[in-house]
Amino acid sequence: MQKAIIDCRDLYFTYEEEQEWILNNLSFQAYRGEWIAILGTNGSGKSTLARMLNALLIPTSGTTEVDGLRTDEDDHVWEIRQKAGMVFQNPDHQFVAATVRDDIAFGLENAGIDREEMIERIKAASEQVAIDGHLDAEPHRLSGGQKQRAAIAGILALRPDIMIFDESTSMLDPEGRKEVMKTMNELHERGFTLIMITHDLQEAMQADRVVFMEKGTIVKDLSTEAFFQDPAFLMDRNFHLPYFLEVQAYLNDNKQQAYMLDEDEWVKMLCKLHSTT
């Protein structure tokens, strides 16, 4: 049986002793090469879980292992953060240097990478996310999508196995979101393990698996195809369905028909049905 690359067991977490649990008896595994979308209601603990996965937070009780390394063991923290890179909601909070090139180099310097390899890694990582034409630019002068791709390049240069995206598109305009989602798809095709915290259902539809959180625990953990067969579950929690799924829900109306998650395929199917009537 395949060993989980991320293994969370019986997690409890609170910032203060008398506060209610933010994570409450949560267990979660991710396997190499998976793309997992983590959805949830406000205050469900999604971002707290994300920060558990690269040792930014340590469980109050329970354990988190990343590729066999426990996050609560201080000797492992730097290695874990090289294995599991995180892209945050606001890209401006991730930049520490005057140029994109220097920002990518910053993490490599901290990792003790020698200069020749550093130059090679900066080139490779920036080309992977198509930011190589902006290496001498000041990060704050880039568009939102370019900023996030520059942040992703800084993590890719460290050669991680896992990429964690914590609401990484929520502050971007539609074009920026499109750029970042394209990058995620390309990373997934290259075999990276992706953990994507999101509130956007169309983004979640691109993942292999959807985990839904409420009140600090997981209430659904299904393949993406299976998860979206119950749109009423999402509507009951005030999620706004993508229009094409909303129309399907209206047309299905208890007819027990399977929901299609590819909008283009659904439109083709409708056209075909219409042409035969």
Tab-separated table of C-alpha atoms in Angstrom:
chain	number	residue	atom	x	y	z
A	1	MET	CA	0.000	0.000	0.000
A	2	GLN	CA	1.281	3.486	-0.884
A	3	LYS	CA	2.603	5.467	2.073
A	4	ALA	CA	1.054	8.901	2.635
A	5	ILE	CA	3.368	11.832	1.930
A	6	ILE	CA	1.318	13.879	4.433
A	7	ASP	CA	-0.112	12.087	7.454
A	8	CYS	CA	-2.126	13.979	10.088
A	9	ARG	CA	-3.374	11.901	13.012
A	10	ASP	CA	-5.886	12.953	15.674
A	11	LEU	CA	-5.069	16.661	15.408
A	12	TYR	CA	-6.296	19.114	18.013
A	13	PHE	CA	-5.240	22.744	17.959
A	14	THR	CA	-6.080	25.918	19.821
A	15	TYR	CA	-4.167	29.183	20.215
A	16	GLU	CA	-5.272	29.626	23.828
A	17	GLU	CA	-6.030	27.057	26.510
A	18	GLU	CA	-9.597	28.153	27.133
A	19	GLN	CA	-10.477	28.729	23.478
A	20	GLU	CA	-12.631	26.227	21.562
A	21	TRP	CA	-10.729	23.789	19.366
A	22	ILE	CA	-9.826	25.228	15.937
A	23	LEU	CA	-8.907	21.707	14.812
A	24	ASN	CA	-10.903	19.008	16.536
A	25	ASN	CA	-9.814	15.363	16.286
A	26	LEU	CA	-8.873	15.765	12.617
A	27	SER	CA	-7.102	13.059	10.635
A	28	PHE	CA	-6.016	13.510	7.030
A	29	GLN	CA	-3.696	11.817	4.558
A	30	ALA	CA	-2.404	12.967	1.173
A	31	TYR	CA	-0.575	10.787	-1.316
A	32	ARG	CA	2.219	11.617	-3.704
A	33	GLY	CA	1.004	13.278	-6.896
A	34	GLU	CA	-2.512	14.071	-5.626
A	35	TRP	CA	-4.194	17.436	-6.098
A	36	ILE	CA	-6.469	18.035	-3.119
A	37	ALA	CA	-8.845	20.964	-2.732
A	38	ILE	CA	-9.768	21.830	0.855
A	39	LEU	CA	-13.095	23.629	1.111
A	40	GLY	CA	-15.022	24.726	4.165
A	41	THR	CA	-17.240	27.245	5.834
A	42	ASN	CA	-15.728	30.375	7.418
A	43	GLY	CA	-13.840	29.488	10.586
A	44	SER	CA	-13.687	25.801	9.691
A	45	GLY	CA	-9.906	25.600	10.256
A	46	LYS	CA	-8.763	25.312	6.617
A	47	SER	CA	-5.862	27.769	6.876
A	48	THR	CA	-4.879	26.421	10.283
A	49	LEU	CA	-4.595	22.948	8.760
A	50	ALA	CA	-2.527	24.356	5.878
A	51	ARG	CA	-0.054	25.853	8.346
A	52	MET	CA	0.223	22.511	10.111
A	53	LEU	CA	1.478	20.941	6.907
A	54	ASN	CA	4.788	22.799	6.789
A	55	ALA	CA	5.355	23.286	10.522
A	56	LEU	CA	4.248	26.916	10.736
A	57	LEU	CA	1.908	25.661	13.464
A	58	ILE	CA	2.396	22.652	15.745
A	59	PRO	CA	-0.564	20.570	16.963
A	60	THR	CA	-1.716	21.023	20.533
A	61	SER	CA	-2.034	17.243	20.437
A	62	GLY	CA	-1.821	14.640	17.695
A	63	THR	CA	0.870	14.371	15.038
A	64	THR	CA	1.617	15.642	11.549
A	65	GLU	CA	4.235	13.922	9.398
A	66	VAL	CA	5.551	15.208	6.076
A	67	ASP	CA	7.340	12.508	4.083
A	68	GLY	CA	7.988	10.667	7.341
A	69	LEU	CA	9.240	13.716	9.288
A	70	ARG	CA	7.291	14.886	12.339
A	71	THR	CA	6.574	18.612	12.386
A	72	ASP	CA	6.865	18.822	16.191
A	73	GLU	CA	10.533	17.803	16.118
A	74	ASP	CA	12.668	20.950	15.819
A	75	ASP	CA	15.465	19.203	13.909
A	76	HIS	CA	13.078	18.509	11.029
A	77	VAL	CA	11.481	21.928	10.556
A	78	TRP	CA	13.813	23.328	7.876
A	79	GLU	CA	13.791	20.078	5.893
A	80	ILE	CA	9.975	19.952	6.071
A	81	ARG	CA	9.717	23.499	4.738
A	82	GLN	CA	11.937	22.555	1.817
A	83	LYS	CA	9.728	19.547	1.093
A	84	ALA	CA	6.425	21.444	1.523
A	85	GLY	CA	6.416	24.997	0.183
A	86	MET	CA	3.542	27.383	0.882
A	87	VAL	CA	2.082	30.131	-1.301
A	88	PHE	CA	0.011	32.568	0.749
A	89	GLN	CA	-3.060	34.673	0.027
A	90	ASN	CA	-1.218	37.993	-0.292
A	91	PRO	CA	1.895	37.662	-2.482
A	92	ASP	CA	3.266	41.006	-1.239
A	93	HIS	CA	3.813	39.422	2.170
A	94	GLN	CA	6.217	36.851	0.701
A	95	PHE	CA	8.776	39.130	-0.924
A	96	VAL	CA	11.945	40.072	0.950
A	97	ALA	CA	14.270	41.324	-1.803
A	98	ALA	CA	14.480	44.180	-4.312
A	99	THR	CA	14.163	42.046	-7.452
A	100	VAL	CA	12.450	38.798	-8.387
A	101	ARG	CA	15.858	37.196	-9.009
A	102	ASP	CA	17.131	38.169	-5.553
A	103	ASP	CA	13.901	37.003	-3.948
A	104	ILE	CA	14.229	33.538	-5.479
A	105	ALA	CA	17.893	33.503	-4.447
A	106	PHE	CA	17.031	34.347	-0.821
A	107	GLY	CA	15.601	30.903	-0.014
A	108	LEU	CA	18.451	29.185	-1.832
A	109	GLU	CA	21.041	31.121	0.156
A	110	ASN	CA	19.339	30.089	3.384
A	111	ALA	CA	19.467	26.483	2.192
A	112	GLY	CA	23.232	26.769	1.607
A	113	ILE	CA	23.061	26.199	-2.156
A	114	ASP	CA	26.314	27.139	-3.929
A	115	ARG	CA	26.318	29.983	-6.448
A	116	GLU	CA	26.556	27.953	-9.676
A	117	GLU	CA	23.673	25.688	-8.703
A	118	MET	CA	21.727	28.712	-7.456
A	119	ILE	CA	21.957	30.365	-10.892
A	120	GLU	CA	20.797	27.135	-12.547
A	121	ARG	CA	17.866	26.722	-10.142
A	122	ILE	CA	16.711	30.336	-10.524
A	123	LYS	CA	16.709	29.920	-14.299
A	124	ALA	CA	14.843	26.598	-14.187
A	125	ALA	CA	12.240	27.667	-11.613
A	126	SER	CA	11.491	31.001	-13.287
A	127	GLU	CA	11.087	29.309	-16.680
A	128	GLN	CA	8.749	26.699	-15.173
A	129	VAL	CA	6.244	29.393	-14.217
A	130	ALA	CA	7.004	31.798	-17.106
A	131	ILE	CA	8.362	34.582	-14.905
A	132	ASP	CA	11.887	34.443	-16.384
A	133	GLY	CA	11.257	37.659	-18.331
A	134	HIS	CA	10.786	39.568	-15.059
A	135	LEU	CA	13.782	38.446	-12.999
A	136	ASP	CA	15.200	41.974	-12.759
A	137	ALA	CA	11.838	43.565	-11.992
A	138	GLU	CA	10.843	44.892	-8.580
A	139	PRO	CA	8.221	42.466	-7.203
A	140	HIS	CA	5.790	45.205	-6.176
A	141	ARG	CA	5.622	46.433	-9.798
A	142	LEU	CA	4.307	43.099	-11.096
A	143	SER	CA	0.640	42.260	-11.649
A	144	GLY	CA	-1.094	40.112	-9.039
A	145	GLY	CA	-0.802	36.947	-11.115
A	146	GLN	CA	2.872	37.636	-11.859
A	147	LYS	CA	3.550	38.184	-8.158
A	148	GLN	CA	2.061	34.815	-7.267
A	149	ARG	CA	4.033	33.113	-10.045
A	150	ALA	CA	7.207	34.775	-8.748
A	151	ALA	CA	6.374	33.490	-5.237
A	152	ILE	CA	5.822	30.006	-6.682
A	153	ALA	CA	9.197	30.199	-8.462
A	154	GLY	CA	10.896	30.987	-5.156
A	155	ILE	CA	9.469	27.788	-3.702
A	156	LEU	CA	10.120	25.649	-6.791
A	157	ALA	CA	13.794	26.609	-6.679
A	158	LEU	CA	14.036	24.699	-3.381
A	159	ARG	CA	12.871	21.548	-5.221
A	160	PRO	CA	9.891	20.661	-2.984
A	161	ASP	CA	7.665	17.601	-3.359
A	162	ILE	CA	4.541	19.368	-2.056
A	163	MET	CA	3.033	22.775	-2.836
A	164	ILE	CA	0.437	24.256	-0.472
A	165	PHE	CA	-1.719	27.092	-1.814
A	166	ASP	CA	-3.559	28.944	0.950
A	167	GLU	CA	-6.315	30.993	-0.768
A	168	SER	CA	-3.613	31.993	-3.260
A	169	THR	CA	-6.016	33.334	-5.890
A	170	SER	CA	-8.509	35.118	-3.634
A	171	MET	CA	-6.908	38.574	-4.018
A	172	LEU	CA	-6.367	38.326	-7.780
A	173	ASP	CA	-8.382	39.611	-10.699
A	174	PRO	CA	-9.789	37.040	-13.187
A	175	GLU	CA	-6.682	37.155	-15.393
A	176	GLY	CA	-4.388	36.668	-12.399
A	177	ARG	CA	-6.483	33.725	-11.181
A	178	LYS	CA	-6.290	32.179	-14.627
A	179	GLU	CA	-2.482	32.500	-14.637
A	180	VAL	CA	-2.092	30.874	-11.211
A	181	MET	CA	-4.551	28.047	-11.936
A	182	LYS	CA	-2.703	27.323	-15.204
A	183	THR	CA	0.517	27.101	-13.197
A	184	MET	CA	-1.109	24.709	-10.697
A	185	ASN	CA	-2.295	22.470	-13.538
A	186	GLU	CA	1.204	22.373	-14.992
A	187	LEU	CA	2.721	21.525	-11.604
A	188	HIS	CA	0.193	18.733	-11.150
A	189	GLU	CA	1.077	17.332	-14.577
A	190	ARG	CA	4.735	17.273	-13.495
A	191	GLY	CA	3.860	15.111	-10.494
A	192	PHE	CA	3.818	17.615	-7.631
A	193	THR	CA	1.520	16.976	-4.689
A	194	LEU	CA	-0.806	20.000	-4.450
A	195	ILE	CA	-2.872	21.042	-1.429
A	196	MET	CA	-5.154	23.929	-2.360
A	197	ILE	CA	-7.155	25.827	0.259
A	198	THR	CA	-9.943	27.598	-1.605
A	199	HIS	CA	-13.485	28.915	-1.398
A	200	ASP	CA	-13.924	28.849	-5.176
A	201	LEU	CA	-15.871	25.820	-6.395
A	202	GLN	CA	-14.661	26.061	-9.987
A	203	GLU	CA	-11.072	25.950	-8.739
A	204	ALA	CA	-11.924	22.944	-6.562
A	205	MET	CA	-13.351	21.153	-9.613
A	206	GLN	CA	-9.842	20.986	-11.092
A	207	ALA	CA	-8.523	18.905	-8.194
A	208	ASP	CA	-8.486	15.100	-7.919
A	209	ARG	CA	-10.093	15.074	-4.489
A	210	VAL	CA	-12.128	17.419	-2.304
A	211	VAL	CA	-11.928	17.608	1.485
A	212	PHE	CA	-14.678	19.634	3.181
A	213	MET	CA	-14.165	21.009	6.700
A	214	GLU	CA	-16.600	22.257	9.340
A	215	LYS	CA	-15.877	23.241	12.933
A	216	GLY	CA	-12.301	22.027	12.788
A	217	THR	CA	-12.915	18.571	11.418
A	218	ILE	CA	-13.439	16.835	8.076
A	219	VAL	CA	-17.036	16.045	7.180
A	220	LYS	CA	-16.520	14.947	3.555
A	221	ASP	CA	-13.474	13.478	1.807
A	222	LEU	CA	-14.323	12.301	-1.703
A	223	SER	CA	-13.106	12.233	-5.259
A	224	THR	CA	-14.003	15.500	-6.985
A	225	GLU	CA	-16.475	13.733	-9.245
A	226	ALA	CA	-18.262	12.173	-6.258
A	227	PHE	CA	-18.186	15.316	-4.123
A	228	PHE	CA	-20.009	17.479	-6.660
A	229	GLN	CA	-22.839	14.976	-7.098
A	230	ASP	CA	-24.474	16.578	-4.042
A	231	PRO	CA	-24.834	20.297	-4.876
A	232	ALA	CA	-27.531	20.658	-2.190
A	233	PHE	CA	-24.827	20.076	0.440
A	234	LEU	CA	-23.015	23.185	-0.828
A	235	MET	CA	-26.120	25.301	-1.313
A	236	ASP	CA	-27.207	24.532	2.266
A	237	ARG	CA	-23.890	26.083	3.365
A	238	ASN	CA	-24.339	29.220	1.260
A	239	PHE	CA	-21.816	28.300	-1.422
A	240	HIS	CA	-22.628	29.815	-4.783
A	241	LEU	CA	-22.602	27.075	-7.418
A	242	PRO	CA	-20.928	27.707	-10.775
A	243	TYR	CA	-23.703	28.711	-13.160
A	244	PHE	CA	-23.536	25.575	-15.310
A	245	LEU	CA	-23.792	23.356	-12.195
A	246	GLU	CA	-26.653	25.470	-10.843
A	247	VAL	CA	-28.542	24.984	-14.117
A	248	GLN	CA	-27.922	21.239	-13.947
A	249	ALA	CA	-29.302	21.176	-10.397
A	250	TYR	CA	-32.429	22.993	-11.585
A	251	LEU	CA	-32.900	20.682	-14.585
A	252	ASN	CA	-32.178	17.501	-12.626
A	253	ASP	CA	-34.683	18.260	-9.829
A	254	ASN	CA	-34.604	14.813	-8.185
A	255	LYS	CA	-34.156	12.933	-11.487
A	256	GLN	CA	-31.053	11.202	-10.075
A	257	GLN	CA	-28.946	12.174	-13.075
A	258	ALA	CA	-25.176	12.471	-12.699
A	259	TYR	CA	-23.778	15.996	-12.648
A	260	MET	CA	-21.152	16.849	-15.241
A	261	LEU	CA	-18.178	18.888	-14.024
A	262	ASP	CA	-16.774	19.858	-17.415
A	263	GLU	CA	-18.780	22.848	-18.639
A	264	ASP	CA	-17.770	22.420	-22.278
A	265	GLU	CA	-18.709	18.727	-22.268
A	266	TRP	CA	-22.040	19.554	-20.630
A	267	VAL	CA	-22.833	22.178	-23.295
A	268	LYS	CA	-21.931	19.669	-26.047
A	269	MET	CA	-24.225	17.106	-24.427
A	270	LEU	CA	-27.091	19.620	-24.318
A	271	CYS	CA	-26.555	20.538	-27.957
A	272	LYS	CA	-26.547	16.868	-28.945
A	273	LEU	CA	-29.764	16.213	-27.016
A	274	HIS	CA	-31.407	19.271	-28.562
A	275	SER	CA	-30.371	18.275	-32.071
A	276	THR	CA	-32.098	14.892	-31.729
A	277	THR	CA	-35.416	16.284	-30.500
